[in-house]
Coordinates of C-alpha atoms and ligand atoms in Angstrom, one line a residue:
M6 CA 32.8 -56.0 39.0
V7 CA 36.1 -56.2 37.2
G8 CA 39.3 -56.8 39.1
L9 CA 42.9 -56.2 38.4
N10 CA 45.4 -58.9 37.9
D11 CA 47.7 -58.7 40.8
G12 CA 45.5 -60.2 43.4
E13 CA 45.2 -56.9 45.2
G14 CA 43.4 -54.5 42.9
G15 CA 43.6 -50.8 42.6
S16 CA 41.8 -48.0 44.2
G17 CA 40.0 -46.9 41.1
V18 CA 36.4 -47.1 40.1
R19 CA 35.0 -50.4 38.7
H20 CA 31.5 -50.3 37.5
D21 CA 29.2 -53.2 36.7
S22 CA 26.1 -51.1 36.7
N23 CA 25.4 -52.1 40.3
T24 CA 28.6 -51.3 42.1
T25 CA 30.8 -48.3 42.4
R26 CA 34.0 -48.2 44.4
R27 CA 36.2 -45.2 44.7
G28 CA 39.5 -44.9 46.5
A29 CA 40.5 -41.7 48.3
V30 CA 44.0 -40.3 48.4
T31 CA 44.4 -38.4 51.6
A32 CA 47.8 -38.1 53.2
G33 CA 47.1 -37.7 56.8
A34 CA 48.9 -35.2 59.0
A35 CA 51.5 -36.9 61.0
S36 CA 51.4 -36.7 64.7
R37 CA 54.6 -35.2 66.0
G38 CA 57.2 -37.3 67.7
V39 CA 60.3 -36.9 69.6
G40 CA 63.0 -34.4 68.9
T41 CA 65.7 -36.8 68.3
A42 CA 69.3 -37.6 67.9
V43 CA 70.4 -38.8 64.5
D44 CA 70.1 -37.1 61.1
T45 CA 70.9 -39.5 58.4
T46 CA 71.5 -38.6 54.8
R47 CA 71.0 -42.3 53.8
S48 CA 74.0 -42.4 51.6
T49 CA 76.3 -42.8 54.5
A50 CA 76.3 -45.0 57.6
P51 CA 74.5 -43.2 60.3
V52 CA 76.3 -41.3 63.0
I53 CA 75.0 -41.9 66.4
S54 CA 75.1 -39.1 68.9
S55 CA 74.0 -39.3 72.4
Q56 CA 70.4 -40.0 73.0
K57 CA 67.9 -37.6 74.5
H58 CA 65.5 -40.0 76.1
G59 CA 62.4 -38.0 76.8
P60 CA 58.8 -37.5 76.2
S61 CA 57.8 -36.4 72.7
D62 CA 55.6 -33.5 73.5
G63 CA 58.3 -30.9 73.7
S64 CA 58.2 -30.7 77.5
V65 CA 61.3 -30.2 79.6
W66 CA 63.3 -33.4 80.1
W67 CA 64.1 -34.3 83.6
P68 CA 67.6 -35.6 84.5
P69 CA 67.8 -39.3 84.2
L70 CA 66.4 -40.3 87.5
P71 CA 65.7 -44.0 87.2
A72 CA 62.1 -43.5 88.4
A73 CA 61.5 -40.7 86.0
W74 CA 63.0 -42.7 83.2
C75 CA 60.7 -45.5 84.0
A76 CA 57.7 -43.2 83.8
A77 CA 58.8 -41.6 80.6
S78 CA 59.4 -45.0 79.1
W79 CA 55.9 -46.0 80.0
W80 CA 54.5 -42.8 78.5
H81 CA 56.0 -43.8 75.2
T82 CA 55.0 -47.4 75.6
S83 CA 51.4 -46.7 76.5
S84 CA 50.7 -44.0 74.1
A85 CA 52.1 -46.0 71.2
R86 CA 51.1 -49.5 72.1
V87 CA 47.4 -49.3 72.9
V88 CA 46.1 -50.0 69.5
A89 CA 43.2 -52.2 69.7
P90 CA 41.1 -53.5 72.6
P91 CA 40.9 -56.2 73.7
G92 CA 44.4 -57.6 73.4
P93 CA 45.4 -61.1 74.6
A94 CA 45.0 -61.6 78.3
A95 CA 48.7 -61.6 78.9
S96 CA 49.1 -58.3 77.2
Q97 CA 46.3 -56.8 79.2
Q98 CA 47.8 -58.0 82.4
A99 CA 51.2 -56.5 81.3
A100 CA 49.5 -53.2 80.5
A101 CA 47.7 -53.1 83.9
S102 CA 50.9 -54.0 85.7
A103 CA 52.8 -51.3 83.8
N104 CA 50.2 -48.8 84.7
R105 CA 50.5 -49.8 88.3
I106 CA 54.3 -49.3 88.1
S107 CA 54.1 -45.9 86.5
R108 CA 51.5 -44.7 89.0
R109 CA 53.7 -45.9 91.9
V110 CA 56.7 -44.2 90.3
L111 CA 54.9 -40.9 90.1
R112 CA 53.9 -41.2 93.8
I113 CA 57.5 -41.7 94.7
T114 CA 58.7 -38.8 92.6
P115 CA 56.0 -36.0 92.8
S116 CA 58.4 -33.4 91.5
V117 CA 58.4 -35.0 88.0
R118 CA 54.6 -35.4 87.9
P119 CA 53.9 -32.3 85.7
L120 CA 56.4 -33.5 83.1
F121 CA 54.6 -36.6 82.1
R122 CA 51.2 -37.5 80.9
L123 CA 50.1 -40.4 83.0
A124 CA 49.0 -43.4 80.9
Q125 CA 45.4 -44.1 81.4
P126 CA 44.5 -47.7 82.1
R127 CA 43.2 -48.9 78.8
P128 CA 43.0 -52.3 77.3
G129 CA 45.8 -53.0 75.0
R130 CA 49.1 -54.7 74.6
V131 CA 52.6 -54.1 76.0
D132 CA 55.5 -56.1 74.8
C133 CA 58.1 -54.5 77.1
L134 CA 58.9 -51.3 78.7
A135 CA 61.2 -49.9 76.1
M136 CA 62.8 -46.5 75.5
G137 CA 62.1 -46.0 71.9
E138 CA 61.6 -42.8 70.1
R139 CA 59.7 -41.9 66.9
V140 CA 61.3 -41.7 63.5
E141 CA 60.8 -38.2 62.1
Y142 CA 61.0 -36.7 58.6
R143 CA 62.4 -33.2 58.3
D144 CA 63.3 -31.3 55.1
G145 CA 63.0 -34.4 53.0
R146 CA 65.2 -36.5 55.3
W147 CA 64.5 -39.3 57.8
V148 CA 65.6 -38.4 61.3
V149 CA 66.3 -41.7 63.0
P150 CA 67.0 -42.2 66.7
S151 CA 69.2 -45.0 67.9
H152 CA 66.1 -46.7 69.4
P153 CA 63.4 -46.1 66.8
I154 CA 59.8 -47.3 67.5
I155 CA 58.7 -49.3 64.4
P156 CA 55.1 -50.5 64.1
F157 CA 54.7 -54.0 62.6
I158 CA 51.7 -56.0 61.3
E159 CA 52.6 -59.6 61.7
G160 CA 50.2 -60.7 59.0
D161 CA 47.7 -63.5 58.5
G162 CA 48.2 -67.2 57.7
T163 CA 52.0 -67.8 57.7
G164 CA 52.5 -64.2 58.7
P165 CA 53.2 -64.9 62.4
D166 CA 55.8 -67.7 61.4
I167 CA 57.8 -65.5 59.1
W168 CA 57.4 -62.4 61.3
R169 CA 58.8 -64.2 64.3
A170 CA 61.8 -65.4 62.3
A171 CA 62.3 -62.0 60.7
R172 CA 62.2 -60.1 64.0
R173 CA 64.9 -62.4 65.4
V174 CA 67.1 -61.7 62.4
F175 CA 66.5 -57.9 62.7
D176 CA 67.2 -57.7 66.4
A177 CA 70.3 -59.9 66.2
T178 CA 71.7 -58.0 63.2
V179 CA 71.1 -54.5 64.7
R180 CA 72.6 -55.6 68.0
K181 CA 75.7 -57.1 66.3
V182 CA 76.3 -54.3 63.8
S183 CA 75.9 -51.5 66.3
G184 CA 77.6 -53.2 69.2
G185 CA 74.4 -52.9 71.2
K186 CA 74.1 -49.2 70.7
R187 CA 71.0 -49.4 68.5
Q188 CA 67.8 -51.3 69.0
I189 CA 64.4 -51.4 67.5
D190 CA 61.4 -50.9 69.8
W191 CA 58.8 -53.0 67.9
L192 CA 55.2 -51.9 68.2
E193 CA 52.5 -54.3 67.1
V194 CA 49.5 -52.8 65.3
L195 CA 46.5 -54.8 64.1
A196 CA 45.3 -55.4 60.5
G197 CA 43.8 -58.2 58.5
E198 CA 42.1 -61.3 60.0
K199 CA 43.7 -60.8 63.4
A200 CA 42.2 -57.3 63.6
F201 CA 38.9 -58.5 62.4
K202 CA 38.8 -61.2 65.1
Q203 CA 39.9 -58.9 67.9
V204 CA 38.1 -55.6 67.0
G205 CA 35.7 -56.4 64.2
N206 CA 37.6 -54.2 61.7
W207 CA 40.0 -55.3 59.0
L208 CA 42.0 -52.1 59.1
P209 CA 41.4 -50.2 62.4
E210 CA 41.8 -46.5 62.4
A211 CA 44.2 -46.9 65.3
T212 CA 46.5 -48.8 63.1
L213 CA 46.6 -46.1 60.4
D214 CA 47.1 -43.5 63.2
A215 CA 50.0 -45.5 64.6
I216 CA 51.7 -45.8 61.2
R217 CA 51.1 -42.1 60.5
G218 CA 52.5 -41.2 63.9
H219 CA 55.6 -43.4 63.5
R220 CA 56.0 -43.0 59.8
V221 CA 57.8 -46.3 59.0
A222 CA 56.2 -49.7 59.3
I223 CA 56.7 -53.3 58.2
K224 CA 54.0 -55.9 57.5
G225 CA 53.5 -59.5 56.7
P226 CA 51.0 -60.7 54.2
L227 CA 47.3 -60.0 54.8
T228 CA 44.3 -62.0 53.8
T229 CA 42.2 -60.1 51.3
P230 CA 38.7 -59.9 52.7
V231 CA 36.2 -61.8 50.6
G232 CA 32.7 -60.5 50.0
G233 CA 32.6 -56.8 50.8
G234 CA 34.1 -54.3 53.2
I235 CA 37.5 -53.1 52.3
R236 CA 38.7 -54.3 48.9
S237 CA 42.4 -54.7 49.6
L238 CA 44.2 -53.8 52.8
N239 CA 47.4 -53.3 51.0
V240 CA 45.9 -50.9 48.5
A241 CA 44.1 -49.1 51.3
L242 CA 47.4 -48.5 53.2
R243 CA 49.1 -47.2 50.1
Q244 CA 46.2 -44.8 49.3
V245 CA 45.6 -43.5 52.8
L246 CA 49.4 -42.8 53.4
D247 CA 50.0 -41.7 49.8
L248 CA 52.8 -44.3 49.4
Y249 CA 53.3 -43.4 45.7
A250 CA 56.4 -45.5 45.0
C251 CA 56.4 -49.2 45.1
I252 CA 60.0 -50.2 45.3
R253 CA 61.2 -53.7 44.3
P254 CA 64.9 -54.5 44.3
V255 CA 65.7 -57.6 42.3
R256 CA 69.1 -59.3 42.7
Y257 CA 70.5 -62.7 42.7
F258 CA 71.5 -64.8 45.7
E259 CA 74.2 -67.3 44.9
G260 CA 72.9 -70.8 45.0
V261 CA 69.2 -70.0 44.3
P262 CA 68.0 -72.1 41.4
S263 CA 67.3 -69.8 38.4
P264 CA 66.1 -70.4 34.8
M265 CA 68.9 -68.1 33.6
R266 CA 72.5 -69.0 32.7
E267 CA 73.9 -65.9 34.4
P268 CA 71.3 -64.7 36.8
Q269 CA 73.8 -62.7 38.8
K270 CA 73.9 -60.1 36.0
L271 CA 70.5 -58.8 36.9
D272 CA 70.6 -56.3 39.7
V273 CA 67.9 -53.7 39.4
V274 CA 65.7 -51.6 41.6
I275 CA 62.2 -51.1 40.2
F276 CA 60.3 -47.9 41.1
R277 CA 56.7 -48.5 40.2
E278 CA 54.1 -45.7 40.4
N279 CA 51.7 -46.9 43.1
I280 CA 48.6 -44.6 42.9
E281 CA 47.7 -43.8 39.3
D282 CA 47.3 -45.6 36.0
V283 CA 45.2 -48.8 36.5
Y284 CA 45.3 -48.4 40.3
S285 CA 43.0 -45.4 39.9
G286 CA 41.6 -46.6 36.6
I287 CA 37.9 -46.5 35.8
E288 CA 36.2 -49.5 34.0
Y289 CA 32.8 -50.0 32.7
R290 CA 31.4 -53.4 31.8
A291 CA 30.6 -54.2 28.2
G292 CA 27.0 -53.4 27.4
G293 CA 26.4 -51.6 30.6
P294 CA 24.7 -48.1 30.6
E295 CA 27.9 -46.4 31.7
A296 CA 30.0 -47.9 28.9
D297 CA 27.3 -47.1 26.4
A298 CA 27.0 -43.5 27.6
V299 CA 30.8 -43.0 27.4
I300 CA 30.9 -44.5 23.9
G301 CA 28.0 -42.3 22.9
F302 CA 29.7 -39.2 24.3
L303 CA 33.1 -39.9 22.7
T304 CA 31.4 -40.8 19.3
E305 CA 29.2 -37.7 19.2
R306 CA 31.6 -35.2 20.7
F307 CA 35.0 -36.3 19.3
G308 CA 34.1 -38.6 16.4
A309 CA 35.7 -41.5 18.1
K310 CA 35.3 -44.9 16.5
I311 CA 34.4 -47.5 19.2
R312 CA 32.7 -50.8 18.5
P313 CA 29.2 -50.6 20.1
G314 CA 28.9 -52.8 23.2
S315 CA 32.6 -52.5 24.1
A316 CA 33.9 -52.5 27.6
I317 CA 35.6 -49.2 28.5
G318 CA 38.7 -48.6 30.6
I319 CA 40.2 -45.2 31.5
K320 CA 43.7 -44.9 33.0
P321 CA 44.6 -41.5 34.5
M322 CA 48.3 -40.5 34.6
S323 CA 49.3 -37.1 35.7
K324 CA 52.5 -35.1 35.3
F325 CA 52.6 -34.6 39.1
G326 CA 52.3 -38.3 39.8
S327 CA 54.8 -39.3 37.2
Q328 CA 57.4 -36.7 38.1
R329 CA 57.4 -37.4 41.8
L330 CA 57.9 -41.1 41.1
V331 CA 60.7 -40.5 38.6
A332 CA 62.3 -38.0 41.0
K333 CA 62.3 -40.6 43.8
A334 CA 64.0 -43.1 41.4
I335 CA 66.7 -40.5 40.5
E336 CA 67.3 -39.5 44.1
Y337 CA 67.8 -43.2 44.9
A338 CA 70.2 -43.7 42.0
L339 CA 72.2 -40.7 43.2
R340 CA 72.2 -41.8 46.8
A341 CA 73.1 -45.4 46.0
G342 CA 75.7 -44.7 43.4
R343 CA 73.7 -46.4 40.6
R344 CA 74.6 -45.6 37.0
S345 CA 71.3 -45.2 35.2
V346 CA 67.6 -44.7 35.5
T347 CA 65.4 -46.2 32.7
L348 CA 61.9 -44.9 32.1
V349 CA 59.8 -47.8 30.9
H350 CA 56.7 -46.8 28.9
K351 CA 54.4 -47.8 26.0
G352 CA 54.4 -44.2 24.6
N353 CA 54.6 -45.4 21.0
I354 CA 50.9 -46.4 21.4
M355 CA 49.6 -44.5 24.4
K356 CA 51.2 -41.1 23.5
F357 CA 49.5 -38.9 26.2
T358 CA 49.6 -41.2 29.2
E359 CA 52.6 -43.5 28.7
G360 CA 54.2 -41.0 26.3
G361 CA 53.6 -38.3 28.9
F362 CA 55.4 -40.4 31.5
R363 CA 58.5 -40.5 29.3
E364 CA 58.3 -36.8 28.5
W365 CA 57.7 -35.7 32.1
G366 CA 60.4 -38.0 33.3
Y367 CA 63.1 -36.5 31.2
E368 CA 61.7 -33.0 32.1
V369 CA 62.1 -33.6 35.9
A370 CA 65.5 -35.1 35.4
R371 CA 66.6 -32.0 33.5
E372 CA 65.0 -29.4 35.7
R373 CA 65.6 -30.9 39.1
F374 CA 68.7 -33.0 38.6
G375 CA 70.3 -31.3 35.6
T376 CA 73.8 -31.2 36.9
K377 CA 73.8 -34.8 38.1
T378 CA 72.0 -36.6 35.3
I379 CA 72.4 -36.8 31.5
P380 CA 70.1 -38.2 28.8
E381 CA 71.4 -41.3 27.2
A382 CA 71.4 -39.5 23.8
D383 CA 73.9 -36.9 25.1
T384 CA 76.4 -39.3 26.7
G385 CA 78.8 -39.8 23.7
D386 CA 81.4 -42.5 24.3
G387 CA 82.9 -41.5 27.6
D388 CA 81.7 -42.0 31.2
T389 CA 80.4 -38.6 32.3
G390 CA 80.1 -39.6 36.0
K391 CA 76.4 -38.6 35.8
V392 CA 73.4 -40.8 36.2
I393 CA 72.2 -41.7 32.7
I394 CA 68.5 -41.2 32.0
K395 CA 67.3 -43.8 29.4
D396 CA 63.9 -44.8 28.2
R397 CA 62.7 -48.1 26.7
I398 CA 59.4 -49.2 25.3
T399 CA 57.8 -51.8 27.6
D400 CA 58.0 -54.8 25.3
A401 CA 61.6 -54.1 24.4
M402 CA 62.4 -53.7 28.0
F403 CA 61.2 -57.3 28.8
A404 CA 63.6 -58.6 26.1
Q405 CA 66.5 -56.3 27.3
L406 CA 66.2 -57.6 30.9
V407 CA 66.7 -61.1 29.7
L408 CA 69.3 -60.4 27.1
R409 CA 71.4 -57.6 28.5
P410 CA 70.4 -57.2 32.2
E411 CA 73.7 -55.6 33.2
E412 CA 72.8 -52.5 31.2
Y413 CA 70.0 -51.6 33.6
S414 CA 70.2 -50.4 37.2
V415 CA 67.2 -48.3 38.4
I416 CA 63.9 -48.6 36.5
A417 CA 61.0 -46.1 36.8
A418 CA 57.7 -47.3 35.4
P419 CA 54.0 -46.5 35.5
N420 CA 51.8 -48.8 37.6
L421 CA 51.0 -51.6 35.2
N422 CA 54.3 -51.8 33.4
G423 CA 56.1 -51.8 36.8
D424 CA 53.8 -54.6 38.1
L425 CA 54.6 -56.8 35.1
L426 CA 58.3 -56.1 35.1
S427 CA 58.7 -56.7 38.8
D428 CA 57.5 -60.2 38.7
A429 CA 59.2 -61.1 35.5
A430 CA 62.5 -59.8 36.8
A431 CA 62.0 -61.7 40.1
A432 CA 61.5 -64.9 38.1
Q433 CA 64.8 -64.4 36.4
V434 CA 66.6 -64.6 39.7
G435 CA 64.7 -67.5 41.1
G436 CA 61.1 -66.5 41.8
L437 CA 59.0 -64.4 44.1
G438 CA 59.9 -66.3 47.3
L439 CA 62.8 -63.9 48.1
A440 CA 61.4 -60.8 46.5
P441 CA 61.1 -57.8 49.0
G442 CA 59.0 -54.8 48.5
G443 CA 58.5 -51.3 50.0
N444 CA 55.8 -48.7 49.5
V445 CA 57.3 -45.3 50.0
G446 CA 55.9 -41.8 50.0
D447 CA 57.2 -38.5 51.3
G448 CA 57.8 -39.1 55.0
Y449 CA 55.9 -42.4 55.2
A450 CA 56.9 -45.9 54.2
V451 CA 55.5 -49.4 54.7
F452 CA 57.7 -52.4 53.8
E453 CA 56.1 -55.8 53.1
A454 CA 56.6 -59.4 52.1
T455 CA 55.5 -59.6 48.4
H456 CA 54.0 -63.1 48.6
G457 CA 50.6 -63.9 50.1
T458 CA 49.6 -65.6 53.4
A459 CA 50.1 -69.2 52.1
P460 CA 47.3 -70.3 54.6
K461 CA 47.8 -74.1 54.1
Y462 CA 51.2 -73.8 55.8
A463 CA 50.1 -71.5 58.7
G464 CA 51.6 -72.4 62.1
Q465 CA 53.9 -75.1 60.7
D466 CA 57.2 -73.1 61.0
K467 CA 57.8 -74.2 57.4
V468 CA 57.7 -71.3 54.9
N469 CA 60.5 -69.1 53.7
P470 CA 60.8 -65.8 55.7
G471 CA 63.2 -64.4 53.1
S472 CA 60.8 -61.9 51.5
V473 CA 59.9 -60.1 54.8
I474 CA 63.5 -60.3 56.0
L475 CA 64.8 -58.6 52.8
S476 CA 61.9 -56.1 53.1
G477 CA 63.3 -55.3 56.5
A478 CA 66.8 -54.8 54.9
M479 CA 65.2 -52.3 52.5
M480 CA 63.6 -50.5 55.5
F481 CA 66.9 -50.2 57.2
E482 CA 68.5 -48.9 54.0
E483 CA 65.7 -46.4 53.6
L484 CA 66.3 -45.2 57.2
G485 CA 70.1 -44.9 56.6
W486 CA 71.1 -48.0 58.5
D487 CA 72.9 -49.3 55.4
D488 CA 75.3 -51.4 57.6
V489 CA 72.3 -53.3 59.0
A490 CA 70.8 -53.8 55.5
T491 CA 74.1 -55.1 54.1
A492 CA 74.6 -57.5 57.0
I493 CA 71.1 -58.9 56.6
A494 CA 71.7 -59.5 52.9
R495 CA 75.0 -61.1 53.8
G496 CA 73.4 -63.4 56.3
L497 CA 70.7 -64.5 53.9
G498 CA 73.3 -65.1 51.2
G499 CA 75.4 -67.1 53.7
A500 CA 72.5 -69.3 54.7
I501 CA 71.6 -70.1 51.1
R502 CA 75.3 -70.8 50.2
A503 CA 75.4 -73.2 53.3
R504 CA 72.4 -74.9 51.6
R505 CA 70.3 -74.9 54.8
V506 CA 67.1 -73.6 53.4
T507 CA 63.3 -73.8 53.7
Y508 CA 61.2 -76.3 51.7
D509 CA 60.6 -74.1 48.7
L510 CA 64.3 -73.7 48.0
A511 CA 65.3 -77.1 49.2
R512 CA 63.1 -78.9 46.7
L513 CA 64.8 -77.1 43.9
M514 CA 68.4 -77.3 45.2
P515 CA 69.8 -80.9 45.0
G516 CA 71.7 -81.8 48.1
A517 CA 70.3 -79.0 50.2
T518 CA 69.1 -79.6 53.8
E519 CA 65.5 -78.5 54.4
V520 CA 65.1 -76.5 57.6
S521 CA 62.2 -74.8 59.4
T522 CA 61.4 -71.1 59.2
S523 CA 63.0 -70.5 62.6
A524 CA 66.1 -72.7 61.9
F525 CA 66.6 -70.7 58.6
A526 CA 66.5 -67.5 60.6
E527 CA 69.1 -68.9 63.0
C528 CA 71.3 -69.8 60.0
I529 CA 71.0 -66.3 58.6
I530 CA 72.0 -64.9 62.0
E531 CA 75.1 -67.1 62.0
H532 CA 76.1 -65.6 58.7
V533 CA 75.4 -62.0 59.4
Ligands
NAP14 P1 50.2 -67.1 48.3 O1 49.8 -66.9 49.7 O2 51.4 -66.2 47.9 O3 50.6 -68.6 48.2 C1 50.8 -69.2 46.9 C2 51.9 -70.2 47.0 O4 53.1 -69.5 47.0 C3 51.9 -71.1 48.2 O5 51.0 -72.2 48.2 C4 53.4 -71.5 48.2 O6 53.7 -72.4 47.2 C5 54.1 -70.2 47.8 N1 54.5 -69.4 48.9 C6 53.9 -68.2 49.3 N2 54.5 -67.7 50.4 C7 55.6 -68.5 50.6 C8 56.7 -68.5 51.5 N3 56.8 -67.5 52.4 N4 57.6 -69.4 51.4 C9 57.5 -70.4 50.5 N5 56.5 -70.5 49.6 C10 55.6 -69.5 49.6 O7 49.1 -66.8 47.3 P2 47.5 -67.1 47.4 O8 47.3 -68.5 47.9 O9 47.0 -66.7 46.1 O10 46.9 -66.0 48.4 C11 46.6 -66.3 49.8 C12 46.1 -65.0 50.5 O11 47.1 -64.1 50.5 C13 44.9 -64.4 49.8 O12 44.0 -63.9 50.8 C14 45.5 -63.2 49.0 O13 44.6 -62.2 48.8 C15 46.6 -62.8 50.0 N6 47.7 -62.1 49.4 C16 48.2 -61.1 50.1 C17 49.3 -60.4 49.6 C18 49.9 -59.3 50.5 O14 49.5 -59.1 51.6 N7 50.9 -58.6 50.0 C19 49.8 -60.6 48.4 C20 49.3 -61.7 47.6 C21 48.2 -62.4 48.1 P3 53.6 -74.0 47.3 O15 52.2 -74.4 47.4 O16 54.2 -74.5 45.9 O17 54.5 -74.5 48.4

């Protein structure tokens, strides 16, 4: 069995004569949610119109009787929150109590009975009776209510520590920025060790259903199961929801120790293809019957010259997969007012895969965004006001990011190039500790901390929550809540400038005060 080098692995097939694993790419149909109130274009701050608080099945909404409201709230709550039996005892008690309340409410107000589906008493978890609505995706746009329901996976190891801190930051920032008009209704879904312990499944179908239904989710780090079962939860999520763009913004926060003299010059957003290339690659072990058979076939059929006994690797890259990734990067550049999109490839050597990525990238820029983009070769001297499409060979790009980082803004890359570039760029601005990530498809997105579970620090309220907090900022930006995203980044920057930071940064910042995960979150909130 041959693994990949990012600790997560791809979905492709790896053969060692005994084992075959194959990933499936099936974007599930989304369950429909609430007809809702806000249509954001994402380039502007969202406009909030009055809320239609009601059930999501298209039934007639009853006037806002307190009792009816309570029952409707419970309908949302129960349908969304029952994810995995058995939940903790307190949650089950809360669920039972909520069911009792909703039944009592319906007895008092028989006229509203037909309008609501009564929640069945089921084991599960209830955090609160909230009035959230689903995020929707229509005509290529997120439709975001002022009280969106957002599923979260708290993660394993240090996941609960950083998630607790992040949630405080998110809630406080949303409340402050919106003057209390907006609020997240968090919905816990299970994955990883916690799911395995509670329901015997590392990635329960209910979790995938909840994320499909609510479309946008955020997660902490997950333990990769050892010794069978699912190969990587992160990869499984990306494949099942067809989250084809892995987005990694890399920017400098003043005060963070960096190996560069001018780390602030690097400010890029990397769009890495998330499904193809080595993530759906096929490998055959050297000397195995599959490798020998492929070598035999290529030699006899096409006259290929391959040393006998070689290992074989195949990396599929399609025009479809490449173009949708490049299109997403260009759309982002246009939306965010970024100056250029650079296609990074090794097309000088791999002409049909990596070279194809370059060619298809320019093609989609020309055909879909022709009036708004311009190839670098056609720019002349002046600023055309259009997004410039450039391309660079991978090895040259690594050098360029070190030597002339200010010339790059948005980067679009195939899977392996993007993987390498993301971590190298993050190192330039001080390492992976603060690097956020998002996996985004068409109408689905999962944002995540990019580091692992750091199990030796679990439960110590010690580690840096910055990665998951900035991933949340990305999520809010994706949903059009740019004001929240900006405020979170401002808060984090303020905490670092105040030199009250977690151990990982404190040990590198002379004179800094080391604070706990939760105290760091409070400091961020102070600076929002
Ligand atoms: P890791 O959890 O990232 O930890 C490696 C080291 O990175 C830690 O010992 C710590 O360094 C530092 N670190 C990680 N998170 C930190 C944080 N929030 N704040 C400060 N420092 C942090 O990598 P690992 O030990 O290789 O992997 C552990 C588990 O996580 C494995 O099961 C792996 O499969 C999984 N994993 C999950 C994801 C994901 O879910 N996205 C990604 C990678 C790995 P010091 O020891 O120097 O303090």
